[in-house]
Amino acid sequence: MKTKVTVVGAGNVGATAAQRIVEKELADVALIDIVQGVPQGKSLDMMESAPVEKFDSKVIGSNAYDATAGSEVVVITAGLPRKPGMSRDDLVATNEGIVADVVRKVMPGSPNAILIVVSNPLDAMCEVARRVSGLPRERVFGMAGVLDSARMRWFIAEALDVSVENTHAFVLGGHGDTMVPLPRFSTVAGIPLPQLLSAEKIEAIVKRTRDGGAEIVNLLKTSAWYAPASAVVEMVDAVLRDKKKILPCAAYLQGEYGMRDVYLGVPVKLGARGVEQVIEIELTPEEKTALQKSADAVRELFGILKV
Ligand SMILES: NC(=O)c1ccc[n+]([C@@H]2O[C@H](COP(=O)([O-])OP(=O)(O)OC[C@H]3O[C@@H](n4cnc5c(N)ncnc54)[C@H](O)[C@@H]3O)[C@@H](O)[C@H]2O)c1
């Protein structure tokens, strides 16, 4: 039997993620949306590219959930994206209802799936998916850190005029204004960033990373999708191929980093069982304070959830 991934939300992020999954032949994809015709039309268009792109994975678009049954991974991108001037948190009320509805509909056909949440505000939507699904924390986590660190890696590569492949960047915390990029754990070919760039240049990169989402929203009047789709597909790949890859993900903490009952961006080991381990690193007092602030902001949103 072929591996199946469901992507809910056939908008910018969802459709691009579906496209990348089938083009890489990672799995067949069920692409679901509430808008009639959109998942069907985008899927048909993608399949008509298959002979040229040379992939045999299938993408099936639908408004119903029958096609999703037996999925190993479910990626949730359904919901509204940001408009200029909006913070991710402004989306909480609308997207909470959407994510809860999606989880209720997808779970009966795929009770053992791993849920990867993309919808914003990310950390709060992970909590909605966890509460509604009743799944253990290993199986419900969110995509943000891979995107945030990819953005930081691009800014580092651009500043030093080196290959993106040589860069490694480290970002902790919530997916929002309290994100905590960590330059001392960011490297180029193993060399710590502070040995390569001035403090001012690093600070500019950190700020641009933190504001990376808003920079795109201001240009496009909607949120980014190419890099977000790449990021979530890297996570899907790590799970499906049991890669045990260390990636920054929004994970539900149970005592790690001195925090409990909160989703926060931390390095985790991603494999077939989902979050197989939360990797703890020693933080400076300033970094601890920044992470605590991030957790406080996430908890504030948990407080207004209705599920
Ligand atoms: N975590 C991240 O780093 C990150 C990055 C980018 C975008 N996002 C978030 O991802 C979400 C999607 O962004 P986008 O740019 O693809 O938006 P989009 O508007 O292009 O697509 C969203 C899709 O969800 C669909 N949808 C709405 N309600 C639904 C429901 N109940 N069931 C099924 N489908 C439903 C819409 O019809 C639409 O096609 C937004 O919340 C955005 O903020 C998160």
Tab-separated table of C-alpha atoms in Angstrom, residues 113-262:
chain	number	residue	atom	x	y	z
A	113	ALA	CA	-2.036	9.932	11.924
A	114	ILE	CA	0.614	12.428	12.893
A	115	LEU	CA	-0.780	15.976	12.746
A	116	ILE	CA	1.484	18.776	11.555
A	117	VAL	CA	-0.125	22.153	12.105
A	118	VAL	CA	0.702	25.170	9.952
A	119	SER	CA	-2.320	27.454	10.504
A	120	ASN	CA	-1.700	30.576	12.596
A	121	PRO	CA	-1.382	31.599	15.350
A	122	LEU	CA	0.739	28.478	15.198
A	123	ASP	CA	1.370	27.560	18.814
A	124	ALA	CA	-2.291	28.086	19.788
A	125	MET	CA	-3.543	26.109	16.756
A	126	CYS	CA	-1.270	23.209	17.777
A	127	GLU	CA	-3.004	23.254	21.158
A	128	VAL	CA	-6.427	23.230	19.470
A	129	ALA	CA	-5.382	20.196	17.393
A	130	ARG	CA	-3.974	18.428	20.467
A	131	ARG	CA	-7.086	19.025	22.569
A	132	VAL	CA	-9.569	18.076	19.846
A	133	SER	CA	-7.665	15.002	18.605
A	134	GLY	CA	-6.759	13.672	22.046
A	135	LEU	CA	-3.503	12.405	20.512
A	136	PRO	CA	-0.302	12.203	22.547
A	137	ARG	CA	2.098	15.106	22.195
A	138	GLU	CA	4.470	13.108	20.008
A	139	ARG	CA	1.846	13.130	17.271
A	140	VAL	CA	0.737	16.763	17.264
A	141	PHE	CA	3.266	19.458	16.519
A	142	GLY	CA	3.699	22.555	14.433
A	143	MET	CA	5.791	24.030	11.674
A	144	ALA	CA	7.455	27.360	12.360
A	145	GLY	CA	11.080	26.912	13.403
A	146	VAL	CA	12.135	25.221	10.170
A	147	LEU	CA	10.764	28.219	8.277
A	148	ASP	CA	12.207	30.801	10.667
A	149	SER	CA	15.630	29.176	10.591
A	150	ALA	CA	15.494	28.797	6.785
A	151	ARG	CA	14.868	32.529	6.561
A	152	MET	CA	17.784	33.201	8.886
A	153	ARG	CA	19.987	30.842	6.866
A	154	TRP	CA	19.180	32.699	3.672
A	155	PHE	CA	20.017	36.059	5.290
A	156	ILE	CA	23.335	34.622	6.571
A	157	ALA	CA	24.206	33.134	3.166
A	158	GLU	CA	23.353	36.423	1.473
A	159	ALA	CA	25.432	38.477	3.933
A	160	LEU	CA	28.509	36.253	3.554
A	161	ASP	CA	28.004	35.333	-0.096
A	162	VAL	CA	28.291	31.616	0.669
A	163	SER	CA	26.219	28.579	-0.240
A	164	VAL	CA	22.983	28.202	1.707
A	165	GLU	CA	24.052	24.593	2.190
A	166	ASN	CA	26.911	25.712	4.439
A	167	THR	CA	24.596	27.583	6.784
A	168	HIS	CA	22.910	26.389	9.932
A	169	ALA	CA	20.653	28.596	12.015
A	170	PHE	CA	19.031	28.099	15.361
A	171	VAL	CA	15.690	29.623	16.341
A	172	LEU	CA	13.722	28.950	19.516
A	173	GLY	CA	10.442	30.172	20.974
A	174	GLY	CA	6.978	30.950	19.686
A	175	HIS	CA	6.237	31.749	16.048
A	176	GLY	CA	5.713	35.461	16.484
A	177	ASP	CA	7.235	38.629	17.798
A	178	THR	CA	8.764	36.779	20.761
A	179	MET	CA	10.720	34.357	18.575
A	180	VAL	CA	14.272	33.768	19.894
A	181	PRO	CA	16.937	33.436	17.157
A	182	LEU	CA	20.232	32.192	18.663
A	183	PRO	CA	23.281	33.421	16.719
A	184	ARG	CA	25.774	31.594	18.973
A	185	PHE	CA	24.308	28.251	17.796
A	186	SER	CA	24.159	29.436	14.183
A	187	THR	CA	27.094	28.413	12.048
A	188	VAL	CA	28.618	28.540	8.580
A	189	ALA	CA	30.511	25.328	7.762
A	190	GLY	CA	30.706	24.752	11.519
A	191	ILE	CA	32.108	28.226	12.300
A	192	PRO	CA	29.957	30.117	14.846
A	193	LEU	CA	28.316	33.197	13.351
A	194	PRO	CA	29.843	35.658	15.882
A	195	GLN	CA	33.291	34.798	14.405
A	196	LEU	CA	32.152	35.738	10.907
A	197	LEU	CA	29.934	38.809	11.193
A	198	SER	CA	29.951	41.948	13.352
A	199	ALA	CA	27.497	42.232	16.241
A	200	GLU	CA	25.566	44.915	14.297
A	201	LYS	CA	25.226	42.718	11.222
A	202	ILE	CA	24.097	39.762	13.335
A	203	GLU	CA	21.548	41.933	15.118
A	204	ALA	CA	20.193	43.084	11.751
A	205	ILE	CA	19.839	39.442	10.634
A	206	VAL	CA	18.126	38.505	13.897
A	207	LYS	CA	15.650	41.374	13.517
A	208	ARG	CA	14.960	40.557	9.876
A	209	THR	CA	14.359	36.905	10.811
A	210	ARG	CA	11.923	37.892	13.557
A	211	ASP	CA	10.093	40.182	11.122
A	212	GLY	CA	10.508	37.775	8.193
A	213	GLY	CA	6.810	36.975	7.937
A	214	ALA	CA	5.730	40.610	8.081
A	215	GLU	CA	8.285	41.589	5.409
A	216	ILE	CA	6.548	39.230	2.962
A	217	VAL	CA	3.029	40.198	4.076
A	218	ASN	CA	3.852	43.833	3.355
A	219	LEU	CA	5.065	42.966	-0.129
A	220	LEU	CA	2.404	40.421	-1.122
A	221	LYS	CA	-0.532	41.597	1.031
A	222	THR	CA	-0.865	37.980	2.144
A	223	SER	CA	1.501	35.615	3.903
A	224	ALA	CA	4.366	33.636	2.422
A	225	TRP	CA	3.983	30.159	0.945
A	226	TYR	CA	7.041	28.924	-0.963
A	227	ALA	CA	9.321	28.747	2.081
A	228	PRO	CA	6.525	27.643	4.472
A	229	ALA	CA	5.636	24.785	2.100
A	230	SER	CA	9.303	23.742	1.828
A	231	ALA	CA	9.592	23.778	5.605
A	232	VAL	CA	6.558	21.590	6.217
A	233	VAL	CA	7.633	19.145	3.512
A	234	GLU	CA	11.018	18.745	5.227
A	235	MET	CA	9.105	17.736	8.368
A	236	VAL	CA	6.822	15.346	6.463
A	237	ASP	CA	9.900	13.773	4.891
A	238	ALA	CA	11.594	13.335	8.287
A	239	VAL	CA	8.514	11.486	9.591
A	240	LEU	CA	7.775	9.322	6.542
A	241	ARG	CA	11.395	8.262	6.101
A	242	ASP	CA	12.043	7.970	9.850
A	243	LYS	CA	15.052	10.223	9.461
A	244	LYS	CA	15.392	11.156	13.139
A	245	LYS	CA	16.295	14.631	11.988
A	246	ILE	CA	16.878	17.382	14.529
A	247	LEU	CA	14.595	20.221	13.493
A	248	PRO	CA	13.106	23.163	15.371
A	249	CYS	CA	9.379	22.470	15.755
A	250	ALA	CA	6.515	23.716	17.898
A	251	ALA	CA	6.352	20.929	20.496
A	252	TYR	CA	4.238	20.487	23.625
A	253	LEU	CA	6.617	20.827	26.544
A	254	GLN	CA	6.274	18.640	29.620
A	255	GLY	CA	9.029	19.960	31.857
A	256	GLU	CA	11.681	20.546	29.195
A	257	TYR	CA	13.268	23.981	29.402
A	258	GLY	CA	11.543	24.285	32.794
A	259	MET	CA	8.151	24.652	31.096
A	260	ARG	CA	4.997	22.607	31.106
A	261	ASP	CA	1.727	22.442	29.153
A	262	VAL	CA	2.754	24.892	26.475
